[in-house]
Amino acid sequence: MTGTAPVPFTADDYKARMDRAARQAADAGLAGLLVAPGPDLVWLTGYAPPAVTERLTLLVLAAGREPVLVVPTLEAPDAEKATGAPALALRDWTDGKDPYALTAALLDAQGRFGVSDNAWALHLLGLQTTLPGTSYVSLTEALPMLRAVKDAAELERLAAAGAAADAAYEEIRNVRFSGRRESEVAADLAALLRRFGHSQVDFTIVASGPNGANPHHEAGDRRIERGDMVVLDFGGLKDGYGSDTSRTVHVGEPTEEERRVHDLVREAQEAGFRAVRPGAACQDVDRAARAVIADAGYGEYFIHRTGHGIGVTTHEPPYMIEGEEQPLVPGMCFSVEPGVYLPGRFGVRIEDIVTVTEDGGRRLNDTERGMVTVD
């Protein structure tokens, strides 16, 4: 099962994104945006260089000006094939030439620019040397909500990725856990994600017994035993958009305490979901989920934020955490994933991807959230 192929993005889609980004940059008081290879460049233009090298590739966006993509000459043919290429101008440079001088001619010599987070220091320093009057700020700091609000086509892809992750979970419930290494179950999960249409697997956390108390445990050689609680957290990219879901299963029958903690996390996850509505602050989602756990006396064991955004990457703004006052807007997508982690004993996490609707929220994951036992 891979589902039907999504409707492709068009050159007009990419043009609209570039125009919006340039306008937001101007509204933020920036002279423009400088976007290096990575998720932002793919989202804005549809172009992913065949390999990320030391050669400068940079998209220059500024309000009222045509977008320009600076590329090495040897990669220009690939750039010209990108879906968004008709909406921008290409400026290529050959080895032995100065790419910073070429780029500098496109920039305000005294301007302040937003720079994509994964730009190389090598290139930023090269621009600073050529244009010492310029200054820079990270794109996440300057425009944290640039990719946060998804359009209908993006939501469709995120929903399909979520459904694929759900299908993988339904299958993994049927495999044997007891007596197998965490790494073996993680390999099963990765294979299932690919089978259900993922082109990229970003993580397959399988944290059994005391390892479950580490939210970012790397699946290792520990053999899963009967009586273990097992946290499963997995996701990746399908058709360019992310999935990320967590469920906690039990090998054999759980104890009364294990059931109680699992039910508590499920209640907290439900409270976080019910707090999702347009106009609410991101921190309201965190507060709602955290209050349930704190009121039950487990507050010190909920040791991470309640959620993170998702889109062309599996972790991006906005973040559901105390102090984040960004209002929720229809089209935002993020995780709601409270957890309780008891050191040396076990952990529980339950996670869905949620999108903000006009009157509330909609889950993009819908597998069983109650206690599930496995063999």
Short mmCIF file of the C-alpha atoms (twelve columns), coordinates in Angstrom:
data_MODEL
# 
_entry.id   MODEL 
# 
loop_
_atom_site.group_PDB 
_atom_site.id 
_atom_site.type_symbol 
_atom_site.label_atom_id 
_atom_site.label_alt_id 
_atom_site.label_comp_id 
_atom_site.label_asym_id 
_atom_site.label_seq_id 
_atom_site.Cartn_x 
_atom_site.Cartn_y 
_atom_site.Cartn_z 
_atom_site.pdbx_PDB_model_num 
ATOM 1   C CA . MET A 1   0.000   0.000   0.000   1 
ATOM 2   C CA . THR A 2   1.546   3.285   -1.112  1 
ATOM 3   C CA . GLY A 3   -1.628  5.192   -2.008  1 
ATOM 4   C CA . THR A 4   -2.199  7.368   -5.043  1 
ATOM 5   C CA . ALA A 5   0.449   9.854   -6.096  1 
ATOM 6   C CA . PRO A 6   -0.214  13.396  -4.836  1 
ATOM 7   C CA . VAL A 7   -1.035  16.248  -7.168  1 
ATOM 8   C CA . PRO A 8   2.347   17.727  -8.205  1 
ATOM 9   C CA . PHE A 9   3.271   21.242  -7.167  1 
ATOM 10  C CA . THR A 10  3.476   23.686  -10.090 1 
ATOM 11  C CA . ALA A 11  5.738   26.581  -11.014 1 
ATOM 12  C CA . ASP A 12  2.911   28.887  -9.912  1 
ATOM 13  C CA . ASP A 13  2.887   27.224  -6.476  1 
ATOM 14  C CA . TYR A 14  6.599   27.881  -6.063  1 
ATOM 15  C CA . LYS A 15  6.256   31.443  -7.357  1 
ATOM 16  C CA . ALA A 16  3.560   32.123  -4.771  1 
ATOM 17  C CA . ARG A 17  5.802   30.757  -2.010  1 
ATOM 18  C CA . MET A 18  8.753   32.887  -3.108  1 
ATOM 19  C CA . ASP A 19  6.578   35.985  -3.362  1 
ATOM 20  C CA . ARG A 20  5.137   35.352  0.101   1 
ATOM 21  C CA . ALA A 21  8.586   34.797  1.593   1 
ATOM 22  C CA . ALA A 22  9.901   38.037  0.073   1 
ATOM 23  C CA . ARG A 23  6.904   39.993  1.396   1 
ATOM 24  C CA . GLN A 24  7.288   38.522  4.882   1 
ATOM 25  C CA . ALA A 25  10.983  39.407  4.831   1 
ATOM 26  C CA . ALA A 26  10.180  43.022  3.941   1 
ATOM 27  C CA . ASP A 27  7.507   43.167  6.655   1 
ATOM 28  C CA . ALA A 28  10.129  41.945  9.128   1 
ATOM 29  C CA . GLY A 29  12.452  44.810  8.137   1 
ATOM 30  C CA . LEU A 30  14.836  42.651  6.127   1 
ATOM 31  C CA . ALA A 31  16.438  43.539  2.804   1 
ATOM 32  C CA . GLY A 32  15.806  39.990  1.622   1 
ATOM 33  C CA . LEU A 33  16.392  36.286  2.180   1 
ATOM 34  C CA . LEU A 34  19.381  34.111  1.308   1 
ATOM 35  C CA . VAL A 35  18.436  30.456  1.024   1 
ATOM 36  C CA . ALA A 36  21.048  27.708  0.807   1 
ATOM 37  C CA . PRO A 37  20.444  24.069  -0.207  1 
ATOM 38  C CA . GLY A 38  18.167  22.315  2.231   1 
ATOM 39  C CA . PRO A 39  14.469  22.093  3.141   1 
ATOM 40  C CA . ASP A 40  13.776  25.812  2.614   1 
ATOM 41  C CA . LEU A 41  15.217  25.763  -0.902  1 
ATOM 42  C CA . VAL A 42  13.193  22.673  -1.818  1 
ATOM 43  C CA . TRP A 43  10.023  24.208  -0.406  1 
ATOM 44  C CA . LEU A 44  10.545  27.525  -2.208  1 
ATOM 45  C CA . THR A 45  11.747  26.267  -5.604  1 
ATOM 46  C CA . GLY A 46  11.448  22.480  -5.865  1 
ATOM 47  C CA . TYR A 47  15.216  22.316  -6.392  1 
ATOM 48  C CA . ALA A 48  17.504  20.017  -4.449  1 
ATOM 49  C CA . PRO A 49  21.105  20.042  -5.725  1 
ATOM 50  C CA . PRO A 50  22.410  16.608  -6.735  1 
ATOM 51  C CA . ALA A 51  24.991  16.911  -3.959  1 
ATOM 52  C CA . VAL A 52  25.694  19.492  -1.284  1 
ATOM 53  C CA . THR A 53  29.257  20.661  -1.891  1 
ATOM 54  C CA . GLU A 54  31.539  23.559  -1.003  1 
ATOM 55  C CA . ARG A 55  30.401  25.344  -4.191  1 
ATOM 56  C CA . LEU A 56  28.010  28.197  -3.462  1 
ATOM 57  C CA . THR A 57  24.330  27.675  -4.315  1 
ATOM 58  C CA . LEU A 58  22.064  30.452  -3.025  1 
ATOM 59  C CA . LEU A 59  18.544  31.693  -3.691  1 
ATOM 60  C CA . VAL A 60  18.231  35.469  -3.311  1 
ATOM 61  C CA . LEU A 61  14.748  36.799  -2.552  1 
ATOM 62  C CA . ALA A 62  13.777  40.448  -2.121  1 
ATOM 63  C CA . ALA A 63  10.391  42.141  -2.346  1 
ATOM 64  C CA . GLY A 64  9.724   43.729  -5.733  1 
ATOM 65  C CA . ARG A 65  12.635  41.942  -7.415  1 
ATOM 66  C CA . GLU A 66  12.840  38.791  -9.481  1 
ATOM 67  C CA . PRO A 67  14.086  35.800  -7.463  1 
ATOM 68  C CA . VAL A 68  17.617  34.776  -8.450  1 
ATOM 69  C CA . LEU A 69  19.265  31.403  -7.940  1 
ATOM 70  C CA . VAL A 70  23.060  31.505  -7.933  1 
ATOM 71  C CA . VAL A 71  24.415  28.070  -8.935  1 
ATOM 72  C CA . PRO A 72  27.678  26.491  -10.055 1 
ATOM 73  C CA . THR A 73  27.749  26.177  -13.846 1 
ATOM 74  C CA . LEU A 74  28.152  22.412  -13.670 1 
ATOM 75  C CA . GLU A 75  24.858  22.159  -11.751 1 
ATOM 76  C CA . ALA A 76  22.896  24.711  -13.790 1 
ATOM 77  C CA . PRO A 77  21.294  22.054  -16.045 1 
ATOM 78  C CA . ASP A 78  19.793  20.350  -12.999 1 
ATOM 79  C CA . ALA A 79  18.591  23.668  -11.579 1 
ATOM 80  C CA . GLU A 80  16.905  24.516  -14.878 1 
ATOM 81  C CA . LYS A 81  14.836  21.318  -14.591 1 
ATOM 82  C CA . ALA A 82  13.393  22.243  -11.183 1 
ATOM 83  C CA . THR A 83  9.654   22.830  -11.214 1 
ATOM 84  C CA . GLY A 84  10.064  26.334  -9.788  1 
ATOM 85  C CA . ALA A 85  12.803  27.359  -12.242 1 
ATOM 86  C CA . PRO A 86  10.440  29.269  -14.600 1 
ATOM 87  C CA . ALA A 87  9.639   31.613  -11.712 1 
ATOM 88  C CA . LEU A 88  13.239  32.707  -11.119 1 
ATOM 89  C CA . ALA A 89  16.425  33.791  -12.879 1 
ATOM 90  C CA . LEU A 90  19.556  31.636  -12.866 1 
ATOM 91  C CA . ARG A 91  23.018  33.124  -12.430 1 
ATOM 92  C CA . ASP A 92  25.765  30.564  -12.807 1 
ATOM 93  C CA . TRP A 93  29.441  30.770  -11.964 1 
ATOM 94  C CA . THR A 94  32.392  28.660  -13.033 1 
ATOM 95  C CA . ASP A 95  35.244  27.282  -10.954 1 
ATOM 96  C CA . GLY A 96  37.955  29.883  -10.609 1 
ATOM 97  C CA . LYS A 97  35.477  32.758  -10.485 1 
ATOM 98  C CA . ASP A 98  34.351  34.551  -7.316  1 
ATOM 99  C CA . PRO A 99  30.763  33.504  -6.479  1 
ATOM 100 C CA . TYR A 100 30.566  36.070  -3.664  1 
ATOM 101 C CA . ALA A 101 31.181  38.943  -6.053  1 
ATOM 102 C CA . LEU A 102 28.416  37.595  -8.300  1 
ATOM 103 C CA . THR A 103 26.047  37.314  -5.352  1 
ATOM 104 C CA . ALA A 104 27.046  40.689  -3.906  1 
ATOM 105 C CA . ALA A 105 25.826  42.422  -7.048  1 
ATOM 106 C CA . LEU A 106 22.327  41.186  -6.167  1 
ATOM 107 C CA . LEU A 107 22.341  42.486  -2.582  1 
ATOM 108 C CA . ASP A 108 21.885  45.773  -0.757  1 
ATOM 109 C CA . ALA A 109 25.421  46.522  0.461   1 
ATOM 110 C CA . GLN A 110 24.065  47.774  3.800   1 
ATOM 111 C CA . GLY A 111 21.178  45.338  4.111   1 
ATOM 112 C CA . ARG A 112 20.174  42.923  6.839   1 
ATOM 113 C CA . PHE A 113 19.264  39.515  5.445   1 
ATOM 114 C CA . GLY A 114 17.539  36.416  6.703   1 
ATOM 115 C CA . VAL A 115 19.667  33.323  6.061   1 
ATOM 116 C CA . SER A 116 18.455  29.731  5.997   1 
ATOM 117 C CA . ASP A 117 19.611  27.864  9.073   1 
ATOM 118 C CA . ASN A 118 21.725  25.302  7.246   1 
ATOM 119 C CA . ALA A 119 23.785  27.793  5.215   1 
ATOM 120 C CA . TRP A 120 27.505  27.068  5.463   1 
ATOM 121 C CA . ALA A 121 29.578  29.438  7.589   1 
ATOM 122 C CA . LEU A 122 32.094  29.343  4.709   1 
ATOM 123 C CA . HIS A 123 29.608  31.080  2.411   1 
ATOM 124 C CA . LEU A 124 28.239  33.517  4.968   1 
ATOM 125 C CA . LEU A 125 31.758  34.625  5.860   1 
ATOM 126 C CA . GLY A 126 32.562  34.979  2.166   1 
ATOM 127 C CA . LEU A 127 29.612  37.343  1.722   1 
ATOM 128 C CA . GLN A 128 30.529  39.301  4.837   1 
ATOM 129 C CA . THR A 129 34.055  39.800  3.521   1 
ATOM 130 C CA . THR A 130 32.757  41.002  0.158   1 
ATOM 131 C CA . LEU A 131 30.001  43.168  1.678   1 
ATOM 132 C CA . PRO A 132 31.167  44.176  5.169   1 
ATOM 133 C CA . GLY A 133 28.179  46.467  5.604   1 
ATOM 134 C CA . THR A 134 25.681  43.599  5.519   1 
ATOM 135 C CA . SER A 135 24.311  41.757  8.546   1 
ATOM 136 C CA . TYR A 136 22.447  38.475  8.928   1 
ATOM 137 C CA . VAL A 137 19.867  36.715  11.068  1 
ATOM 138 C CA . SER A 138 18.753  33.092  10.957  1 
ATOM 139 C CA . LEU A 139 15.548  32.385  9.063   1 
ATOM 140 C CA . THR A 140 14.062  30.544  12.030  1 
ATOM 141 C CA . GLU A 141 14.602  33.610  14.207  1 
ATOM 142 C CA . ALA A 142 13.445  36.129  11.619  1 
ATOM 143 C CA . LEU A 143 10.539  34.255  9.996   1 
ATOM 144 C CA . PRO A 144 9.737   31.268  12.207  1 
ATOM 145 C CA . MET A 145 6.275   30.838  10.692  1 
ATOM 146 C CA . LEU A 146 7.389   30.943  7.038   1 
ATOM 147 C CA . ARG A 147 6.531   27.287  6.347   1 
ATOM 148 C CA . ALA A 148 4.173   26.784  9.289   1 
ATOM 149 C CA . VAL A 149 0.801   27.309  7.592   1 
ATOM 150 C CA . LYS A 150 0.162   24.601  5.034   1 
ATOM 151 C CA . ASP A 151 -2.063  24.862  1.986   1 
ATOM 152 C CA . ALA A 152 -4.563  22.184  0.954   1 
ATOM 153 C CA . ALA A 153 -2.065  20.258  -1.175  1 
ATOM 154 C CA . GLU A 154 0.476   20.196  1.651   1 
ATOM 155 C CA . LEU A 155 -2.155  19.049  4.141   1 
ATOM 156 C CA . GLU A 156 -3.084  16.233  1.781   1 
ATOM 157 C CA . ARG A 157 0.524   15.024  1.735   1 
ATOM 158 C CA . LEU A 158 0.864   15.274  5.491   1 
ATOM 159 C CA . ALA A 159 -2.353  13.310  5.944   1 
ATOM 160 C CA . ALA A 160 -1.084  10.609  3.577   1 
ATOM 161 C CA . ALA A 161 2.217   10.419  5.460   1 
ATOM 162 C CA . GLY A 162 0.333   10.090  8.735   1 
ATOM 163 C CA . ALA A 163 -1.863  7.335   7.330   1 
ATOM 164 C CA . ALA A 164 1.232   5.473   6.136   1 
ATOM 165 C CA . ALA A 165 2.797   5.702   9.596   1 
ATOM 166 C CA . ASP A 166 -0.462  4.438   11.089  1 
ATOM 167 C CA . ALA A 167 -0.396  1.472   8.737   1 
ATOM 168 C CA . ALA A 168 3.149   0.695   9.853   1 
ATOM 169 C CA . TYR A 169 2.030   0.738   13.495  1 
ATOM 170 C CA . GLU A 170 -0.862  -1.605  12.828  1 
ATOM 171 C CA . GLU A 171 1.594   -4.056  11.268  1 
ATOM 172 C CA . ILE A 172 4.295   -3.770  13.940  1 
ATOM 173 C CA . ARG A 173 1.765   -4.720  16.613  1 
ATOM 174 C CA . ASN A 174 1.670   -8.177  15.040  1 
ATOM 175 C CA . VAL A 175 5.398   -8.922  15.126  1 
ATOM 176 C CA . ARG A 176 7.133   -10.676 17.988  1 
ATOM 177 C CA . PHE A 177 8.801   -8.362  20.509  1 
ATOM 178 C CA . SER A 178 9.792   -10.707 23.335  1 
ATOM 179 C CA . GLY A 179 13.320  -12.078 23.023  1 
ATOM 180 C CA . ARG A 180 14.272  -9.812  20.124  1 
ATOM 181 C CA . ARG A 181 16.661  -6.876  20.181  1 
ATOM 182 C CA . GLU A 182 15.340  -3.345  19.985  1 
ATOM 183 C CA . SER A 183 17.370  -2.859  16.817  1 
ATOM 184 C CA . GLU A 184 15.560  -5.758  15.142  1 
ATOM 185 C CA . VAL A 185 12.126  -4.282  15.839  1 
ATOM 186 C CA . ALA A 186 13.420  -0.874  14.689  1 
ATOM 187 C CA . ALA A 187 14.530  -2.461  11.406  1 
ATOM 188 C CA . ASP A 188 11.032  -3.931  11.007  1 
ATOM 189 C CA . LEU A 189 9.537   -0.465  11.550  1 
ATOM 190 C CA . ALA A 190 11.844  1.121   8.984   1 
ATOM 191 C CA . ALA A 191 10.949  -1.550  6.423   1 
ATOM 192 C CA . LEU A 192 7.240   -1.009  7.069   1 
ATOM 193 C CA . LEU A 193 7.509   2.757   6.625   1 
ATOM 194 C CA . ARG A 194 9.179   2.194   3.265   1 
ATOM 195 C CA . ARG A 195 6.647   -0.433  2.311   1 
ATOM 196 C CA . PHE A 196 3.860   2.061   2.949   1 
ATOM 197 C CA . GLY A 197 5.423   4.726   0.756   1 
ATOM 198 C CA . HIS A 198 8.104   6.554   2.744   1 
ATOM 199 C CA . SER A 199 11.145  7.509   0.684   1 
ATOM 200 C CA . GLN A 200 13.085  8.517   3.802   1 
ATOM 201 C CA . VAL A 201 13.055  7.094   7.331   1 
ATOM 202 C CA . ASP A 202 14.254  9.694   9.836   1 
ATOM 203 C CA . PHE A 203 13.961  7.745   13.096  1 
ATOM 204 C CA . THR A 204 12.668  4.483   14.539  1 
ATOM 205 C CA . ILE A 205 12.876  4.694   18.323  1 
ATOM 206 C CA . VAL A 206 12.261  1.379   20.064  1 
ATOM 207 C CA . ALA A 207 12.863  1.969   23.783  1 
ATOM 208 C CA . SER A 208 12.117  -1.023  25.986  1 
ATOM 209 C CA . GLY A 209 11.897  -1.282  29.760  1 
ATOM 210 C CA . PRO A 210 14.227  1.212   31.485  1 
ATOM 211 C CA . ASN A 211 15.360  2.555   28.080  1 
ATOM 212 C CA . GLY A 212 11.865  3.999   27.689  1 
ATOM 213 C CA . ALA A 213 12.745  6.620   30.298  1 
ATOM 214 C CA . ASN A 214 15.068  8.227   27.709  1 
ATOM 215 C CA . PRO A 215 12.842  10.093  25.208  1 
ATOM 216 C CA . HIS A 216 15.511  9.965   22.452  1 
ATOM 217 C CA . HIS A 217 16.855  6.482   23.122  1 
ATOM 218 C CA . GLU A 218 18.603  4.953   20.104  1 
ATOM 219 C CA . ALA A 219 17.416  1.397   19.472  1 
ATOM 220 C CA . GLY A 220 20.217  -0.880  20.621  1 
ATOM 221 C CA . ASP A 221 21.099  -4.458  21.475  1 
ATOM 222 C CA . ARG A 222 18.925  -4.796  24.558  1 
ATOM 223 C CA . ARG A 223 16.675  -7.830  24.303  1 
ATOM 224 C CA . ILE A 224 13.051  -6.997  24.907  1 
ATOM 225 C CA . GLU A 225 11.561  -9.028  27.731  1 
ATOM 226 C CA . ARG A 226 8.077   -10.006 28.818  1 
ATOM 227 C CA . GLY A 227 6.875   -7.374  31.257  1 
ATOM 228 C CA . ASP A 228 8.544   -4.518  29.349  1 
ATOM 229 C CA . MET A 229 6.836   -1.308  28.387  1 
ATOM 230 C CA . VAL A 230 8.096   -0.332  24.894  1 
ATOM 231 C CA . VAL A 231 7.976   3.210   23.501  1 
ATOM 232 C CA . LEU A 232 7.726   3.295   19.695  1 
ATOM 233 C CA . ASP A 233 8.403   6.651   17.999  1 
ATOM 234 C CA . PHE A 234 8.927   6.663   14.252  1 
ATOM 235 C CA . GLY A 235 8.600   8.768   11.134  1 
ATOM 236 C CA . GLY A 236 10.142  10.130  7.991   1 
ATOM 237 C CA . LEU A 237 9.185   11.618  4.636   1 
ATOM 238 C CA . LYS A 238 6.566   10.453  2.147   1 
ATOM 239 C CA . ASP A 239 6.227   12.446  -1.070  1 
ATOM 240 C CA . GLY A 240 8.347   15.138  0.554   1 
ATOM 241 C CA . TYR A 241 6.258   15.580  3.731   1 
ATOM 242 C CA . GLY A 242 6.750   14.231  7.212   1 
ATOM 243 C CA . SER A 243 5.217   11.680  9.513   1 
ATOM 244 C CA . ASP A 244 5.897   11.313  13.235  1 
ATOM 245 C CA . THR A 245 3.878   9.225   15.659  1 
ATOM 246 C CA . SER A 246 4.437   7.544   19.015  1 
ATOM 247 C CA . ARG A 247 2.631   4.721   20.754  1 
ATOM 248 C CA . THR A 248 3.642   2.765   23.846  1 
ATOM 249 C CA . VAL A 249 2.930   -0.965  23.921  1 
ATOM 250 C CA . HIS A 250 3.425   -3.603  26.600  1 
ATOM 251 C CA . VAL A 251 4.914   -7.076  26.204  1 
ATOM 252 C CA . GLY A 252 2.412   -9.256  28.008  1 
ATOM 253 C CA . GLU A 253 0.063   -7.996  30.694  1 
ATOM 254 C CA . PRO A 254 0.987   -4.659  32.332  1 
ATOM 255 C CA . THR A 255 0.931   -3.927  36.034  1 
ATOM 256 C CA . GLU A 256 -1.683  -1.690  37.590  1 
ATOM 257 C CA . GLU A 257 0.860   1.154   37.839  1 
ATOM 258 C CA . GLU A 258 1.879   0.793   34.189  1 
ATOM 259 C CA . ARG A 259 -1.756  0.977   33.144  1 
ATOM 260 C CA . ARG A 260 -2.307  4.008   35.362  1 
ATOM 261 C CA . VAL A 261 0.644   5.911   33.912  1 
ATOM 262 C CA . HIS A 262 -0.350  4.980   30.359  1 
ATOM 263 C CA . ASP A 263 -3.918  6.165   30.978  1 
ATOM 264 C CA . LEU A 264 -2.553  9.402   32.433  1 
ATOM 265 C CA . VAL A 265 -0.471  10.139  29.337  1 
ATOM 266 C CA . ARG A 266 -3.437  9.317   27.104  1 
ATOM 267 C CA . GLU A 267 -5.571  11.765  29.106  1 
ATOM 268 C CA . ALA A 268 -2.852  14.425  28.804  1 
ATOM 269 C CA . GLN A 269 -2.586  13.867  25.065  1 
ATOM 270 C CA . GLU A 270 -6.343  14.260  24.730  1 
ATOM 271 C CA . ALA A 271 -6.232  17.487  26.769  1 
ATOM 272 C CA . GLY A 272 -3.476  18.863  24.539  1 
ATOM 273 C CA . PHE A 273 -5.473  17.993  21.437  1 
ATOM 274 C CA . ARG A 274 -8.627  19.638  22.790  1 
ATOM 275 C CA . ALA A 275 -6.682  22.847  23.430  1 
ATOM 276 C CA . VAL A 276 -6.016  23.205  19.686  1 
ATOM 277 C CA . ARG A 277 -8.109  25.953  18.137  1 
ATOM 278 C CA . PRO A 278 -7.483  29.098  16.054  1 
ATOM 279 C CA . GLY A 279 -6.265  31.991  18.172  1 
ATOM 280 C CA . ALA A 280 -5.012  29.877  21.053  1 
ATOM 281 C CA . ALA A 281 -1.307  30.278  21.796  1 
ATOM 282 C CA . CYS A 282 1.115   27.444  21.148  1 
ATOM 283 C CA . GLN A 283 1.898   27.415  24.868  1 
ATOM 284 C CA . ASP A 284 -1.773  26.703  25.633  1 
ATOM 285 C CA . VAL A 285 -1.386  23.240  24.104  1 
ATOM 286 C CA . ASP A 286 1.643   22.583  26.307  1 
ATOM 287 C CA . ARG A 287 -0.119  23.926  29.394  1 
ATOM 288 C CA . ALA A 288 -3.206  21.761  28.861  1 
ATOM 289 C CA . ALA A 289 -1.245  18.532  28.480  1 
ATOM 290 C CA . ARG A 290 1.263   19.355  31.215  1 
ATOM 291 C CA . ALA A 291 -1.431  20.258  33.768  1 
ATOM 292 C CA . VAL A 292 -2.935  16.770  33.593  1 
ATOM 293 C CA . ILE A 293 0.407   15.132  34.311  1 
ATOM 294 C CA . ALA A 294 1.397   17.651  36.989  1 
ATOM 295 C CA . ASP A 295 -1.929  17.337  38.793  1 
ATOM 296 C CA . ALA A 296 -1.400  13.578  39.019  1 
ATOM 297 C CA . GLY A 297 1.975   14.111  40.694  1 
ATOM 298 C CA . TYR A 298 4.185   13.210  37.719  1 
ATOM 299 C CA . GLY A 299 5.086   16.719  36.552  1 
ATOM 300 C CA . GLU A 300 8.827   16.314  37.126  1 
ATOM 301 C CA . TYR A 301 8.808   13.285  34.816  1 
ATOM 302 C CA . PHE A 302 7.453   15.148  31.781  1 
ATOM 303 C CA . ILE A 303 10.815  16.454  30.571  1 
ATOM 304 C CA . HIS A 304 10.264  17.827  27.058  1 
ATOM 305 C CA . ARG A 305 8.006   20.178  25.119  1 
ATOM 306 C CA . THR A 306 4.545   18.956  24.163  1 
ATOM 307 C CA . GLY A 307 5.062   19.311  20.422  1 
ATOM 308 C CA . HIS A 308 6.860   20.580  17.341  1 
ATOM 309 C CA . GLY A 309 5.844   21.593  13.856  1 
ATOM 310 C CA . ILE A 310 6.124   19.254  10.887  1 
ATOM 311 C CA . GLY A 311 6.156   19.732  7.118   1 
ATOM 312 C CA . VAL A 312 9.003   19.201  4.659   1 
ATOM 313 C CA . THR A 313 11.033  18.296  7.744   1 
ATOM 314 C CA . THR A 314 9.901   16.181  10.679  1 
ATOM 315 C CA . HIS A 315 10.861  18.890  13.223  1 
ATOM 316 C CA . GLU A 316 10.294  22.610  12.566  1 
ATOM 317 C CA . PRO A 317 8.466   25.622  14.046  1 
ATOM 318 C CA . PRO A 318 6.057   26.167  15.694  1 
ATOM 319 C CA . TYR A 319 6.838   24.595  19.074  1 
ATOM 320 C CA . MET A 320 4.250   23.753  21.718  1 
ATOM 321 C CA . ILE A 321 6.144   24.977  24.796  1 
ATOM 322 C CA . GLU A 322 5.692   27.446  27.646  1 
ATOM 323 C CA . GLY A 323 6.653   30.935  26.510  1 
ATOM 324 C CA . GLU A 324 5.645   30.453  22.867  1 
ATOM 325 C CA . GLU A 325 2.819   32.943  22.387  1 
ATOM 326 C CA . GLN A 326 2.485   32.482  18.623  1 
ATOM 327 C CA . PRO A 327 -1.261  32.140  17.894  1 
ATOM 328 C CA . LEU A 328 -2.455  28.978  16.211  1 
ATOM 329 C CA . VAL A 329 -3.674  29.509  12.645  1 
ATOM 330 C CA . PRO A 330 -5.699  27.126  10.445  1 
ATOM 331 C CA . GLY A 331 -3.274  25.053  8.389   1 
ATOM 332 C CA . MET A 332 -0.566  24.770  11.049  1 
ATOM 333 C CA . CYS A 333 0.556   21.186  11.678  1 
ATOM 334 C CA . PHE A 334 2.394   19.957  14.754  1 
ATOM 335 C CA . SER A 335 2.756   17.058  17.132  1 
ATOM 336 C CA . VAL A 336 1.001   16.668  20.456  1 
ATOM 337 C CA . GLU A 337 3.176   14.218  22.397  1 
ATOM 338 C CA . PRO A 338 3.213   14.344  26.171  1 
ATOM 339 C CA . GLY A 339 5.137   11.693  28.062  1 
ATOM 340 C CA . VAL A 340 6.100   10.405  31.491  1 
ATOM 341 C CA . TYR A 341 9.612   9.007   32.026  1 
ATOM 342 C CA . LEU A 342 10.436  7.139   35.229  1 
ATOM 343 C CA . PRO A 343 14.243  6.748   35.458  1 
ATOM 344 C CA . GLY A 344 15.446  3.159   35.618  1 
ATOM 345 C CA . ARG A 345 11.921  1.814   35.141  1 
ATOM 346 C CA . PHE A 346 9.900   2.710   32.043  1 
ATOM 347 C CA . GLY A 347 8.483   5.523   29.936  1 
ATOM 348 C CA . VAL A 348 5.231   6.285   28.119  1 
ATOM 349 C CA . ARG A 349 4.672   8.645   25.192  1 
ATOM 350 C CA . ILE A 350 1.625   9.041   22.945  1 
ATOM 351 C CA . GLU A 351 1.915   11.278  19.875  1 
ATOM 352 C CA . ASP A 352 -0.326  12.396  17.048  1 
ATOM 353 C CA . ILE A 353 0.221   14.976  14.339  1 
ATOM 354 C CA . VAL A 354 -2.554  17.565  14.537  1 
ATOM 355 C CA . THR A 355 -3.594  20.267  12.107  1 
ATOM 356 C CA . VAL A 356 -5.483  23.406  13.098  1 
ATOM 357 C CA . THR A 357 -8.902  23.717  11.453  1 
ATOM 358 C CA . GLU A 358 -11.316 26.639  11.300  1 
ATOM 359 C CA . ASP A 359 -12.978 25.577  14.540  1 
ATOM 360 C CA . GLY A 360 -10.531 23.318  16.362  1 
ATOM 361 C CA . GLY A 361 -8.072  20.614  15.414  1 
ATOM 362 C CA . ARG A 362 -7.910  17.427  13.369  1 
ATOM 363 C CA . ARG A 363 -5.685  14.454  14.079  1 
ATOM 364 C CA . LEU A 364 -3.617  13.045  11.224  1 
ATOM 365 C CA . ASN A 365 -2.921  9.867   13.207  1 
ATOM 366 C CA . ASP A 366 -5.741  7.673   14.417  1 
ATOM 367 C CA . THR A 367 -4.422  4.367   15.701  1 
ATOM 368 C CA . GLU A 368 -5.367  2.966   19.101  1 
ATOM 369 C CA . ARG A 369 -4.170  5.230   21.914  1 
ATOM 370 C CA . GLY A 370 -5.134  2.891   24.728  1 
ATOM 371 C CA . MET A 371 -2.856  0.232   26.164  1 
ATOM 372 C CA . VAL A 372 -1.939  -2.363  23.543  1 
ATOM 373 C CA . THR A 373 -0.273  -5.644  24.485  1 
ATOM 374 C CA . VAL A 374 2.127   -7.457  22.165  1 
ATOM 375 C CA . ASP A 375 3.886   -10.817 22.296  1 
# 
